[in-house]
Structure formats: structure tokens, C-alpha cells
CSV table of C-alpha atoms and ligand atoms in Angstrom, one decimal:
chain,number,residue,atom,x,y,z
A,35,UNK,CA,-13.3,-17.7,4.7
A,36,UNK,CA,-14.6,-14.9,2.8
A,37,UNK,CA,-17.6,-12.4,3.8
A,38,UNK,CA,-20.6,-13.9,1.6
A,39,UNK,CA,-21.4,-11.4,-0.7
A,40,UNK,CA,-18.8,-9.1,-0.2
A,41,UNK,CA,-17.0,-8.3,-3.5
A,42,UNK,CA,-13.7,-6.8,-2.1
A,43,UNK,CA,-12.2,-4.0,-4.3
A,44,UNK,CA,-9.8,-2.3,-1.8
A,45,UNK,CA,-6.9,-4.7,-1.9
A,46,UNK,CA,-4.3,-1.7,-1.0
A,47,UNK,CA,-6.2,-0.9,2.0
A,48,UNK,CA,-5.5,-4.3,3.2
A,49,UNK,CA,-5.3,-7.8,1.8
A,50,UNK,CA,-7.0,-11.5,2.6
A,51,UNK,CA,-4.8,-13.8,4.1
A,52,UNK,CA,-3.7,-16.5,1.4
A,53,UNK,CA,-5.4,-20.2,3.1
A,54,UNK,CA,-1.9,-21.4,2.3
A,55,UNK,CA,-0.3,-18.7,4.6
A,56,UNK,CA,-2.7,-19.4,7.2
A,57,UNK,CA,-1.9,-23.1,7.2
A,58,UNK,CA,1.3,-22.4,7.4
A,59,UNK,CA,0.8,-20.3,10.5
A,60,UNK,CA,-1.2,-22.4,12.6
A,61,UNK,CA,1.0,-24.7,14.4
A,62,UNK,CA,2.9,-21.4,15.2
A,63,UNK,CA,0.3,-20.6,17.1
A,64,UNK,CA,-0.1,-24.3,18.9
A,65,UNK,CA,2.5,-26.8,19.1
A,66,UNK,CA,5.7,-24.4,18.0
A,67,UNK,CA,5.2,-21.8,21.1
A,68,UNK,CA,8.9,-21.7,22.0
A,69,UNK,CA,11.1,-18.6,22.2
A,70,UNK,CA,13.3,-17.7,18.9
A,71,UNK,CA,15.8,-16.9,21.6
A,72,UNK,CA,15.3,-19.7,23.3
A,73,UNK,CA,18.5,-22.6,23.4
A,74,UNK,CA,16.4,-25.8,23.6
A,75,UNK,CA,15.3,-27.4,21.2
A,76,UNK,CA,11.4,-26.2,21.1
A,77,UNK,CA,13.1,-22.3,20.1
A,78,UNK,CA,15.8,-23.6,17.6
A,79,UNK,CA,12.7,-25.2,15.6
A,80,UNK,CA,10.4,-21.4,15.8
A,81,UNK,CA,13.7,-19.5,15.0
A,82,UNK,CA,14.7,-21.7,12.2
A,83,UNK,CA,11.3,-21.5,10.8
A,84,UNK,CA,12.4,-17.5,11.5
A,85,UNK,CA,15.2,-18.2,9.1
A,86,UNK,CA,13.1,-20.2,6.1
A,87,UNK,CA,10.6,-16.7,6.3
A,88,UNK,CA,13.9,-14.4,5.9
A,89,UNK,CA,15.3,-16.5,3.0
A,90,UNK,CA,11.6,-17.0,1.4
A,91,UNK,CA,11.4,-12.6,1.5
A,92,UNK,CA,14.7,-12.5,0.4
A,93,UNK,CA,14.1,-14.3,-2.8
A,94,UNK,CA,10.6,-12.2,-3.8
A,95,UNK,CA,12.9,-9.0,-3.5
A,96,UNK,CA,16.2,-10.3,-4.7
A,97,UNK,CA,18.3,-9.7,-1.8
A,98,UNK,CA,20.5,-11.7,1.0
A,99,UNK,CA,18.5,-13.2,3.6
A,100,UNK,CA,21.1,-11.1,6.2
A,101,UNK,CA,19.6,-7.6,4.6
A,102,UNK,CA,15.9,-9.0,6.2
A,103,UNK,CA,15.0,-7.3,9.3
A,104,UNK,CA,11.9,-8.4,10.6
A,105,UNK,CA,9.3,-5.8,12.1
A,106,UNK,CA,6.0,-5.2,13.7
A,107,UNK,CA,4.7,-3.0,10.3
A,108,UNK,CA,5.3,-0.9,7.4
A,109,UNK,CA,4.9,2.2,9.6
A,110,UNK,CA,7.8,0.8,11.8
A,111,UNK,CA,10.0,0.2,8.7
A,112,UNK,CA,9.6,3.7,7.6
A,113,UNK,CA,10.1,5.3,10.5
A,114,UNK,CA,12.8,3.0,11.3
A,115,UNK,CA,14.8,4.1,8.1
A,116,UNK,CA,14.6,8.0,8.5
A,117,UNK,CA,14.9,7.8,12.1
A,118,UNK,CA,18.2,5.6,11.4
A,119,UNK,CA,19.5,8.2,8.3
A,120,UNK,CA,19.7,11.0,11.1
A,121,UNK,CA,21.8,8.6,13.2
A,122,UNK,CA,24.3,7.3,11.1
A,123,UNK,CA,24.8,10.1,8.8
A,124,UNK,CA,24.6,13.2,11.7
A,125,UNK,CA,22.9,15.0,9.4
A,126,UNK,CA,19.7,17.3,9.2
A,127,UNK,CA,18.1,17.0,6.1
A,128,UNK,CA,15.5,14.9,4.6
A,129,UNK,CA,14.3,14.6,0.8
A,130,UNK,CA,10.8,13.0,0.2
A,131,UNK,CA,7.6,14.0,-1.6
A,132,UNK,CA,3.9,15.4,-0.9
A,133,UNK,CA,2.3,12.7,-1.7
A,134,UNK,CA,3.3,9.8,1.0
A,135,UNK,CA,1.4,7.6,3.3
A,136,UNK,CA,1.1,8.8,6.2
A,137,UNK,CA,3.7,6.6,8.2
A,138,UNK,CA,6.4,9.0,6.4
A,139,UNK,CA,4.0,11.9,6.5
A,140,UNK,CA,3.3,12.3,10.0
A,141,UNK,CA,7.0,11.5,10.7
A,142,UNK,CA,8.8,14.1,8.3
A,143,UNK,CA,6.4,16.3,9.7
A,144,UNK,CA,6.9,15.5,13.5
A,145,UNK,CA,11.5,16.1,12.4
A,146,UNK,CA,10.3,19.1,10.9
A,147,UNK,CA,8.8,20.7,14.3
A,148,UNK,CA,11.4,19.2,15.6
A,149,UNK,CA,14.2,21.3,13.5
A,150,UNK,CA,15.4,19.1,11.2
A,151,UNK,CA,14.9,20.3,7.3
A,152,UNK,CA,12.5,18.7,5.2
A,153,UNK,CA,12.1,19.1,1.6
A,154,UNK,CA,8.8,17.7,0.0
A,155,UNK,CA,9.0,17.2,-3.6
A,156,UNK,CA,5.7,18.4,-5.7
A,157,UNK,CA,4.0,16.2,-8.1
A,158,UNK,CA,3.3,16.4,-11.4
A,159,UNK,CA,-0.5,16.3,-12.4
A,160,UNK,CA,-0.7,12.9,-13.5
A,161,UNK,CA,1.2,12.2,-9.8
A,162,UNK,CA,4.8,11.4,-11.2
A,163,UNK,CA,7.9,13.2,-10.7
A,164,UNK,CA,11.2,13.2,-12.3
A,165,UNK,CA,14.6,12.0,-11.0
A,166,UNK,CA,15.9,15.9,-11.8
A,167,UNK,CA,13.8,17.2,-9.0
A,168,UNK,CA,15.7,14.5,-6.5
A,169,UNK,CA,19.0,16.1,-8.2
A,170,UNK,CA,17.8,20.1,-7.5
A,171,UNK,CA,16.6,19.4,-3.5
A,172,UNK,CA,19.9,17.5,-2.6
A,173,UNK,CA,22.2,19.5,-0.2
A,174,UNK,CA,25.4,18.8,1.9
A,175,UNK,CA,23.4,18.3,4.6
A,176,UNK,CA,20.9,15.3,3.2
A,177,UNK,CA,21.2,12.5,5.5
A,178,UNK,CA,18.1,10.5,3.4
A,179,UNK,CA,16.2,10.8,0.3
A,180,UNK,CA,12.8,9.0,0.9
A,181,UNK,CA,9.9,8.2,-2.0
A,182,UNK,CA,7.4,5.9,-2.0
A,183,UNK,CA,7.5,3.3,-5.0
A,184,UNK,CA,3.8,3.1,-5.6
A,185,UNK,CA,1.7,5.3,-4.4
A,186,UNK,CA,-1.3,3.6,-2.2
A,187,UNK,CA,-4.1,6.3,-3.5
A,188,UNK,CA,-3.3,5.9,-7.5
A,189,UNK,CA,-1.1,3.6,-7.6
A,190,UNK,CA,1.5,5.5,-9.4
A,191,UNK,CA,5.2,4.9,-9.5
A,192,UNK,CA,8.1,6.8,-9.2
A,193,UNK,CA,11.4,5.7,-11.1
A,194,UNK,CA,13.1,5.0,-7.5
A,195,UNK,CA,15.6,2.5,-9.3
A,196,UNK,CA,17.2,5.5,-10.8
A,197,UNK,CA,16.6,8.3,-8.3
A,198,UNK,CA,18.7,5.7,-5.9
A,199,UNK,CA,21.3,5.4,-8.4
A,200,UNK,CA,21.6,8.7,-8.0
A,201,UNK,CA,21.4,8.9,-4.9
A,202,UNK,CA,24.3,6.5,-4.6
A,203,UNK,CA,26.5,8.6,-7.2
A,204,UNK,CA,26.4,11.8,-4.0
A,205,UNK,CA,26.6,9.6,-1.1
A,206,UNK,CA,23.6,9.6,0.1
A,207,UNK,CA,21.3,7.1,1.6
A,208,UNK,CA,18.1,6.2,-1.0
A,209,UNK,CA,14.8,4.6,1.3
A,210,UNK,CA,12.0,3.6,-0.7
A,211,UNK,CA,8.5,2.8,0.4
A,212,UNK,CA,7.5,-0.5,-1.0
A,213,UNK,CA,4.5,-1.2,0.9
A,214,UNK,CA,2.2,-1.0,-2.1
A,215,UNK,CA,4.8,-2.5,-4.7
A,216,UNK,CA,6.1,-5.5,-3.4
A,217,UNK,CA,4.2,-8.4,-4.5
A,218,UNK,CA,2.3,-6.3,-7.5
A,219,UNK,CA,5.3,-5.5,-9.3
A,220,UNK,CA,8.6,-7.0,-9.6
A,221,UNK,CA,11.5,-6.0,-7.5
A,222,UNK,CA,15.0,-6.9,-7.6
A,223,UNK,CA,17.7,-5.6,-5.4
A,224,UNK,CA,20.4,-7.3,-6.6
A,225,UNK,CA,21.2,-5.0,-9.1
A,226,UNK,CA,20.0,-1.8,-7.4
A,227,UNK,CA,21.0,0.8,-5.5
A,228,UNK,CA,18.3,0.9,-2.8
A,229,UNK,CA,19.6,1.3,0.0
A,230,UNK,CA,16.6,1.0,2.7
A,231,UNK,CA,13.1,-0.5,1.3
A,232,UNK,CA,10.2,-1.2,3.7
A,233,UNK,CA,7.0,-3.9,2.9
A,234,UNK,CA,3.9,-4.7,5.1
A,235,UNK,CA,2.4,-8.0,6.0
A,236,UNK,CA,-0.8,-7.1,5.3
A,237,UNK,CA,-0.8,-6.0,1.3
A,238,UNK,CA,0.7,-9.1,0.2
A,239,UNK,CA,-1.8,-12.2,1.7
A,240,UNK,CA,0.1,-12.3,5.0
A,241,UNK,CA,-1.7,-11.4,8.2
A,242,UNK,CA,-1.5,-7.0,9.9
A,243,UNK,CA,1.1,-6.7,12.4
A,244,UNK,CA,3.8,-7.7,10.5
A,245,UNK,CA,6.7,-5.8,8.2
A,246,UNK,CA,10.1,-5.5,7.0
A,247,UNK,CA,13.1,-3.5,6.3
A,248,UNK,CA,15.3,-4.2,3.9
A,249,UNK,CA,18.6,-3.0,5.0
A,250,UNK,CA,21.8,-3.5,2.7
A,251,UNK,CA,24.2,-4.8,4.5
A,252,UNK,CA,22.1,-4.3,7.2
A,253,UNK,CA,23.5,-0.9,7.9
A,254,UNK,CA,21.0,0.4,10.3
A,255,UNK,CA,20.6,1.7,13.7
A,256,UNK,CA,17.8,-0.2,15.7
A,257,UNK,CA,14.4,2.0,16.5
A,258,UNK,CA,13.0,0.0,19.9
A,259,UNK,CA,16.5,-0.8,21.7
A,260,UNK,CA,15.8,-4.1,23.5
A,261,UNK,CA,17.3,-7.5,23.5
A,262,UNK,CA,19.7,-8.9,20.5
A,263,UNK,CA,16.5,-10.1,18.5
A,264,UNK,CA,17.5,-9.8,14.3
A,265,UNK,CA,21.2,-9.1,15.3
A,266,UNK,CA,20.4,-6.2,17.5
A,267,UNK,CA,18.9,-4.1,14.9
A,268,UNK,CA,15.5,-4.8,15.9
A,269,UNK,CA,14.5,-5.7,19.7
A,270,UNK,CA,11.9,-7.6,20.6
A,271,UNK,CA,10.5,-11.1,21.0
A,272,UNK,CA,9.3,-11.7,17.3
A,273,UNK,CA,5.6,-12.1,15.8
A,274,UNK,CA,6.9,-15.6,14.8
A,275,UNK,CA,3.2,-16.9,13.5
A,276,UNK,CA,3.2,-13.7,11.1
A,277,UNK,CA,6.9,-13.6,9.8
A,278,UNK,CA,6.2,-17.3,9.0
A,279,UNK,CA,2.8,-16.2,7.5
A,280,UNK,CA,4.6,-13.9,5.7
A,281,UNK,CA,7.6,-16.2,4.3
A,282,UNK,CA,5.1,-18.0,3.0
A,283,UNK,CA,2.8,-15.5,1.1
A,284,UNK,CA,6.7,-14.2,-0.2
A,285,UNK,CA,6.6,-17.5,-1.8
A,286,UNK,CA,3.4,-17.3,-3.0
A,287,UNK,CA,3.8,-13.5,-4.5
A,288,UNK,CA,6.9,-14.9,-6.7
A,289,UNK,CA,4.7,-17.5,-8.3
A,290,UNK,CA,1.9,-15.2,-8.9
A,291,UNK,CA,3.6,-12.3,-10.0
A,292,UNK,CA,2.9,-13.1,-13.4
A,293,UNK,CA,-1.0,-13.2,-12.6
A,294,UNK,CA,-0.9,-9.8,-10.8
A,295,UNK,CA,0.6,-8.5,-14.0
A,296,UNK,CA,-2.0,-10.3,-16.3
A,297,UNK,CA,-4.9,-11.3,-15.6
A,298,UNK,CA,-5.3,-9.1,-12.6
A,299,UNK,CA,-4.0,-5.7,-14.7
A,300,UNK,CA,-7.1,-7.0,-17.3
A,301,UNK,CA,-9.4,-6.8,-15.0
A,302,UNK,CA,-8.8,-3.6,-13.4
A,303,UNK,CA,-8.5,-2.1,-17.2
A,304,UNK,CA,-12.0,-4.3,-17.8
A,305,UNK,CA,-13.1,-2.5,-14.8
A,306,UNK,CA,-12.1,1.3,-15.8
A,307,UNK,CA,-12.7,1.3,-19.2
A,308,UNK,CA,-16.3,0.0,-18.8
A,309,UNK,CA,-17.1,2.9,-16.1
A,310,UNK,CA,-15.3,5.9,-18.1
A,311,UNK,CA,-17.7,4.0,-20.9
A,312,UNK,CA,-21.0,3.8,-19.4
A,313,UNK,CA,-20.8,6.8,-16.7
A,314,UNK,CA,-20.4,10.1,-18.1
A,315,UNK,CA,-18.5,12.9,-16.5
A,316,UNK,CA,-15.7,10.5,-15.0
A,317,UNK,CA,-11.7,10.4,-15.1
A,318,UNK,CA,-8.9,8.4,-13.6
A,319,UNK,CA,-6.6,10.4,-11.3
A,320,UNK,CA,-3.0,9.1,-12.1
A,321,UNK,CA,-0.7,8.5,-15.1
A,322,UNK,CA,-2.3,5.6,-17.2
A,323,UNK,CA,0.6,3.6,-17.1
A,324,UNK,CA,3.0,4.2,-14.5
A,325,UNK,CA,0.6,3.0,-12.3
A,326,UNK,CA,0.6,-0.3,-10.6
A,327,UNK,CA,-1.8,-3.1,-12.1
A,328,UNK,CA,-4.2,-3.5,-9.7
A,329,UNK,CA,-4.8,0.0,-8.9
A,330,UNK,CA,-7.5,2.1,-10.4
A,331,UNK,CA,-8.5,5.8,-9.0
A,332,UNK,CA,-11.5,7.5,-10.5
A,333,UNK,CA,-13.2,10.4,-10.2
A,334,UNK,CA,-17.0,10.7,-10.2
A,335,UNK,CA,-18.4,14.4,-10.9
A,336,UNK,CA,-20.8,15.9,-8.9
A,337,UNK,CA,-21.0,12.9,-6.3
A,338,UNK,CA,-19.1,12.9,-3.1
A,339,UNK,CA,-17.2,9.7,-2.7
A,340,UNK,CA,-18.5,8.9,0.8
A,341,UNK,CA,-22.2,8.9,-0.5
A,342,UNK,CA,-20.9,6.3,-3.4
A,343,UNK,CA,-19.6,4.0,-0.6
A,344,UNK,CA,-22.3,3.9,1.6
A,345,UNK,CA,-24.5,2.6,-1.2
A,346,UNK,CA,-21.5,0.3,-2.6
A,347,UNK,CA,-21.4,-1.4,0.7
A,348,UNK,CA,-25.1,-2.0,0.7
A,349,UNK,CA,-23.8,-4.1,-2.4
A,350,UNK,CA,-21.5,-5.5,-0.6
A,351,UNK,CA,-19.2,-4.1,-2.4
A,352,UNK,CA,-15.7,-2.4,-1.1
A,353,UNK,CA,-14.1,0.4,-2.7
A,354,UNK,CA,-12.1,3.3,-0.6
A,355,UNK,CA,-12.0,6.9,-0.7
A,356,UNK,CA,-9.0,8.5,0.1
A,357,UNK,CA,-10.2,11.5,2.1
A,358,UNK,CA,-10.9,11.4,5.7
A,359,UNK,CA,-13.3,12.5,8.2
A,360,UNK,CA,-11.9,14.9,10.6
A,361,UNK,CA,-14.2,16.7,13.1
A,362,UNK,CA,-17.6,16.0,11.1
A,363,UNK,CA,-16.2,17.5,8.2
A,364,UNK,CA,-14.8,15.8,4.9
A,365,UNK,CA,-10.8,16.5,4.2
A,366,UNK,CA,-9.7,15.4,0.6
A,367,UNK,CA,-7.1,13.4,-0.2
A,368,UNK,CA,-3.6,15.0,0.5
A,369,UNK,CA,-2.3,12.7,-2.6
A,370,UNK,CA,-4.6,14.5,-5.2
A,371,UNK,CA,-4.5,17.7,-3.7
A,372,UNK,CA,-0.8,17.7,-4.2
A,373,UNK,CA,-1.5,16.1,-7.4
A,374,UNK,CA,-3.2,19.9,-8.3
A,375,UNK,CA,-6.9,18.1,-8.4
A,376,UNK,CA,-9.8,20.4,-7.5
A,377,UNK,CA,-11.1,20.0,-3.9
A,378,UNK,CA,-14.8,18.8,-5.6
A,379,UNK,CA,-13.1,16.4,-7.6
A,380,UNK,CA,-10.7,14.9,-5.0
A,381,UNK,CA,-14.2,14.6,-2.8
A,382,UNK,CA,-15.9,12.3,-5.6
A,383,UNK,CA,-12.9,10.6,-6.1
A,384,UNK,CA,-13.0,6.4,-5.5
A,385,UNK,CA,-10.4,3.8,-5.1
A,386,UNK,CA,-10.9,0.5,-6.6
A,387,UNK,CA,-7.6,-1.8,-6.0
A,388,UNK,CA,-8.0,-5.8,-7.4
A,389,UNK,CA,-5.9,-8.7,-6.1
A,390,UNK,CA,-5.7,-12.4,-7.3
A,391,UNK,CA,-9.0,-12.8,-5.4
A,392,UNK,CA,-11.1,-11.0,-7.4
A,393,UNK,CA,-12.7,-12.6,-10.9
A,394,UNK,CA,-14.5,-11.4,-13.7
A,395,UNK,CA,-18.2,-12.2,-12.3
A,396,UNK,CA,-17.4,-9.5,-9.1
A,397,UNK,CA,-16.3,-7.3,-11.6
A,398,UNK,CA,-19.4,-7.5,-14.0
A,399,UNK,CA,-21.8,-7.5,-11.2
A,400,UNK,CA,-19.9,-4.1,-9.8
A,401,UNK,CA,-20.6,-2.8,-13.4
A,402,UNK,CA,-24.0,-3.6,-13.3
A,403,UNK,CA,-24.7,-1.7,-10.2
A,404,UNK,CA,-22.2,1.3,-10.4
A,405,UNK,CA,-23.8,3.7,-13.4
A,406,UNK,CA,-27.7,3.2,-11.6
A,407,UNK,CA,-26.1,4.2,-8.3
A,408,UNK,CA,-23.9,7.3,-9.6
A,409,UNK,CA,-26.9,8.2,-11.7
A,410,UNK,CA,-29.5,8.3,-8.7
A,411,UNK,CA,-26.8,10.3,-6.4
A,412,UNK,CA,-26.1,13.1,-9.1
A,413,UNK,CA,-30.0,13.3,-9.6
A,414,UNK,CA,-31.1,13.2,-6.0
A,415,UNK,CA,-28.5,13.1,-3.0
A,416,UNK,CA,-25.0,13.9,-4.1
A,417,UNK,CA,-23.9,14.2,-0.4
A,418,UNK,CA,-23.0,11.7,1.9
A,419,UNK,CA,-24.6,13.8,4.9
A,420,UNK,CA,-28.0,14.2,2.8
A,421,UNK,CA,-27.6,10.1,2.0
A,422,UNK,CA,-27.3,9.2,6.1
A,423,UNK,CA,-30.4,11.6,7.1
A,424,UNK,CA,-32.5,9.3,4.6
A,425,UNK,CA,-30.9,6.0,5.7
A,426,UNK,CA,-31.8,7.5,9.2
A,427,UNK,CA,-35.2,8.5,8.5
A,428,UNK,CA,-35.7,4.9,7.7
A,429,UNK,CA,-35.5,5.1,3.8
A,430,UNK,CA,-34.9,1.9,1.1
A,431,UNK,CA,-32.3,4.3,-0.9
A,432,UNK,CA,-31.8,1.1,-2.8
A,433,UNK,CA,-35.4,0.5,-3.7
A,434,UNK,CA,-35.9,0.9,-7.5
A,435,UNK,CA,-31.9,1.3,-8.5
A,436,UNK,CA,-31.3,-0.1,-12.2
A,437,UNK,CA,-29.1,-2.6,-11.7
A,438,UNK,CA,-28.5,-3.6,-15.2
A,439,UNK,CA,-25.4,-3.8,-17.2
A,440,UNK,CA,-25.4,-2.9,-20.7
A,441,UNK,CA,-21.4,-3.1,-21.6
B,9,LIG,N1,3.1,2.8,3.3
B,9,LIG,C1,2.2,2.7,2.4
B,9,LIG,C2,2.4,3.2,1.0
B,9,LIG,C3,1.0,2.1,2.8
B,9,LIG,O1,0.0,2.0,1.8
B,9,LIG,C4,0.8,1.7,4.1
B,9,LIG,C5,-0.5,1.1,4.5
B,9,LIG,O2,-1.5,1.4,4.1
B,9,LIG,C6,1.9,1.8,5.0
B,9,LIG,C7,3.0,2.4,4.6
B,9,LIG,C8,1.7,1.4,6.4
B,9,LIG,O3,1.8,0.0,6.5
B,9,LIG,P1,1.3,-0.7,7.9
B,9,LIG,O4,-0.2,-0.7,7.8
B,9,LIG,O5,1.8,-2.1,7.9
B,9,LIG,O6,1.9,0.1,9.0
């Protein structure tokens, strides 16, 4: 199923779908093609499989199968639970942080122009922040406090159990993105005070185009008003294929949690230590241990992440940088900017995220390629733009790379 020869080390950009989560979605796709919604007996069999998927996600998270709402992503989650917080409560105000994703970003933002107060919390340098800062921004008016739990560029955490306890303790409502936790990390919401929590398909084994939210008690007003589809809190037919794809990786995440939290967390630490080793002039942007285990963020002076990548993925190897091209020129990454990182630095800066895919052979053979390439970028080509115009002028840039590995 897999690429041959691709070693893939961006598992939080998006994830391989599990073979047994494919299985399970195939006759989804054939033989059960009936409506959810449907009376007969062809739609009681697709929404019962519905059901199984909600029960299966509400054992990985710890909740009742009734708090499961069934979406199309983790951007529709999100938006669904601030958009919902403005509803119910009738009030203006919204608490989150600098450092989101984009699909809480772009949203706060788009309230914001739209006169609705937003206060963004700042980050500490390591990326953390404190459940005091939560306390200070809180006002009469705060309809919803929103944080991510695990940040997607670094991976670090915020203590969300307790900034929703406190939450709870001044009535007000405590959404958490989860997109990047669930399935890496344990989560249990039987004995929390989340109120809202939101997980993708896609980061846990189960095919794109397919989320949840978590809604206690499901206290939520609906986002696309439609038919009665997941008790009128969510309309439209449902991706039935995906939430059973997604039932099943659920099931699958809850067996191999410890294995994320082992051997998966040894070898991303394999994998860091042996490059802060063996290539000088490199750092990891993030706390060193409030950080999720798969996740590993690194900084490579004096080389601008996009050149890295290109030659990576001559490698076959898949890695991410967090900043984006806009316009022809590079942005960096809105997460370590807010994180105080220097503009040069956020531009050389990698992510490397592991899953339960990856062994200890794609990781030595990454480490016996990585020093040679950062070595012949800072020497001769440290930009991206000076890499293309010699890929383009018809150049080998990987002729005569040392591509041994002297741990
Ligand atoms: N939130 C976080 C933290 C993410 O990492 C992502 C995806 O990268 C999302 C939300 C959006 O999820 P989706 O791609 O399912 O819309």
C-alpha cells in the first residue's frame, strides 16, 4: 500500500490508513450502500454500523456514545464549537491562544472582523502556557475558552484538563482541539471537564473527510442546518464508509496507545538526539517534555527548511516545514513566531512527526543521509530558491552527498 521508498516522517500532517480500517470500509462502499435514514432494512444495517463507530470513538475518549457527533473534519468540529458558544451563551467573547491551527485561526479571526472580542493568549518560549493566563483573560462576557491540546507544529501540550476545570468553576464553556492528541496520548472524559473536544479522521489511521465533536450532553447548536442526521445537531447524509473507517482505527488507537507511548516516543528521541548529536548548530523548538511522543521540531541554522525538504524528498523522505509560501515569498511559522523564535530560525526550522508505521531502519537510514545534506546546504545553497535554479538548470544536487552514518 505504501509509496516504495518513501520513509514518511510527517504523521501530523496526515496519517496512512490502517489496512484493518480499510477492510473494514470496503463493503461500505459496495454491498452496504443504503441510506442511514433510510427505514428498510439495507439503511438500519449502514446506520447500525453508524452506531458500532460512535460507541467504538466513545471508548478511545472515555465518553457516552450520545456525546459523538459525527462530522465532515476537524475544521468543521472547531468551527462548529465556537460558532455554537456564540449561540447558546449570547455572548461576545472568545479566549484562545496564538498559536492554533488554522481551522480556529482563520475563524477567531474572521468573529473578530466581525465584532466579536477575541483574546489570544501568548506563549511561553518553550510554547506552553499556564492555566493563570486562562484565569486573567476571562470576562463576563466569555461565551468560550478554546486551546488546542497538542500543538500540530511541536507538538506541545497545554494542561487543558485543568484550564477546563476552571473553566467549569466560572461557567464557562471549555473547547479543546484534539486533533493532534487523540490517538497519541491518552484521553479520558469521563472524569473531565471538557466541555466540547474536536478529532480528525485523518491523524489517527482513518481516511480525510471525516471528524468529530465531542459534545457533553450533546449540548450544541448544529453548524449546516439540514435534515435530522446525528439528532439534528449535525445535518447531512453521513460519510458512512469513513465514520466506520474511523470506528475502527478508534479501536485500533486504544490497543496501540501503549506503542505510541513506547516504542514510537524511542524512536523519535532516537531520532533527535542522534541529529542534535551529529549536526552542529541545531535545537528543538518546544518544551522537551510536554510534547507529544511522536512529535519532534528542530531547527537547522543557517539552512532554510524548504531547501532541506526538497533534497529529503529526493530521499524519499517526508518531513514538513511549518511555514508557507505566500506570493513567492516564504512566511514562517505563526506557531514559533508566537513562540518568540527568530524569523531565520523559524525558516530552517523542520517537522519530523513518527507513527506506528515507522521502524528503526527508516529512521537510521534518515540519519545517515541528514548531516551530508545539512552540511552541503550550509556550505553551498542554503536557500531553497538558489536549490530550484540548480535542479532547473539540470543539476545532480545529490551527486557526491556522504551518505554515511557514524552514530
Ligand atoms: N486542528 C489541528 C491541530 C490540526 O492539526 C488539523 C489538521 O492539520 C486540524 C485542526 C484540521 O483538521 P482537518 O484536516 O480534519 O480539517
Amino acid at each position: 500500500m505504501s509509496q516504495p521508498n518513501t520513509i514518511y516522517f510527517d504523521n501530523n500532517a496526515t496519517t496512512r490508513i490502517s489496512p484493518s480500517v480499510f477492510e473494514a470500509m470496503v463493503p461500505f462502499l459496495t454491498e452496504h450502500y443504503g441510506n442511514p435514514s433510510s427505514a428498510y432494512r439495507i439503511g438500519r444495517t449502514v446506520n447500525s454500523a453508524i452506531e458500532t463507530a460512535r460507541e467504538q470513538v466513545a471508548t478511545l475518549i472515555g465518553c457516552q456514545p450520545k456525546e459523538i457527533i459525527f462530522t465532515s473534519c476537524g475544521t468543521e468540529s472547531d468551527n462548529t464549537a465556537i460558532a455554537s458558544a456564540l449561540q447558546t451563551t449570547g455572548r461576545n467573547h472568545i479566549v484562545t491562544s496564538t498559536v492554533e491551527h488554522s481551522a480556529i485561526k482563520s475563524q477567531t479571526e474572521h468573529l473578530e472582523r466581525l465584532g466579536h472580542g477575541v483574546t489570544r493568549l501568548p506563549v511561553a518560549a518553550d510554547g506552553t502556557l499556564t492555566v493563570q493566563q486562562v484565569e486573567q483573560a476571562l470576562r463576563p462576557d466569555t461565551a468560550i475558552v478554546s486551546l488546542m491540546w497538542a500543538n500540530n507544529e511541536t507538538g506541545v501540550l497545554f494542561p487543558v484538563e485543568e484550564i477546563a476545570g476552571l473553566c467549569a468553576s466560572r461557567g464557562v464553556l471549555f473547547h479543546t482541539d484534539a486533533v493532534q492528541a487523540v490517538g497519541k496520548i491518552p484521553v479520558n472524559l469521563a472524569a473531565s471537564k471538557i466541555d466540547l473536544l474536536s478529532i480528525s479522521g485523518h491523524k489517527l489511521h482513518a481516511p480525510k473527510g471525516v471528524g468529530v465533536l465531542f459534545a457533553r450532553r450533546r449540548k450544541v447548536a448544529p453548524l449546516l442546518l439540514g435534515g435530522s442526521q446525528e439528532k439534528g445537531k449535525r445535518g447531512g447524509t453521513e460519510n458512512v464508509a469513513s465514520i466506520v473507517g474511523l470506528g475502527q482505527a478508534a479501536l485500533e488507537a486504544c490497543e496501540k496507545m501503549d506503542e505510541e507511548n513506547t516504542r514510537v516516543r524511542a524512536l523519535r528521541d532516537r531520532f533527535e538526539s542522534t541529529v542534535l548529536r551529529l549536526i552542529p548548530h541545531t535545537g528543538v523548538n518546544g518544551h522537551a517534555t510536554q510534547r507529544l511522543p511522536n512529535t519532534s521540531n528542530i531547527a537547522f541554522h543557517a539552512v532554510e527548511a524548504e531547501a532541506l525538504l526538497i533534497l529529503l524528498d529526493q530521499y524519499g523522505i517526508c518531513a514538513s516545514a511549518g511555514s508557507a509560501c505566500t506570493t513567492g515569498s516564504l512566511e514562517p511559522s505563526h506557531v514559533l513566531r508566537a513562540m518568540g523564535v527568530a524569523k531565520e530560525q523559524a525558516l530552517g526550522s523542520l517537522r519530523f512527526s513518527f507513527s506506528i508505521y515507522n521502524s528503526e531502519d527508516e529512521v537510521d537510514r534518515s540519519l545517515a543521509l541528514l548531516p551530508g545534506i545539512v552540511s552541503r546546504l550550509r556550505a553551498e545553497t542554503p536557500s531553497a530558491a538558489a536549490l530550484k535554479a540548480r535542479m532547473d538548470a539540470g543539476e545532480n544536487i545529490t551527486a557526491g552527498l556522504n551518505l554515511e552514518f557514524k552514530a
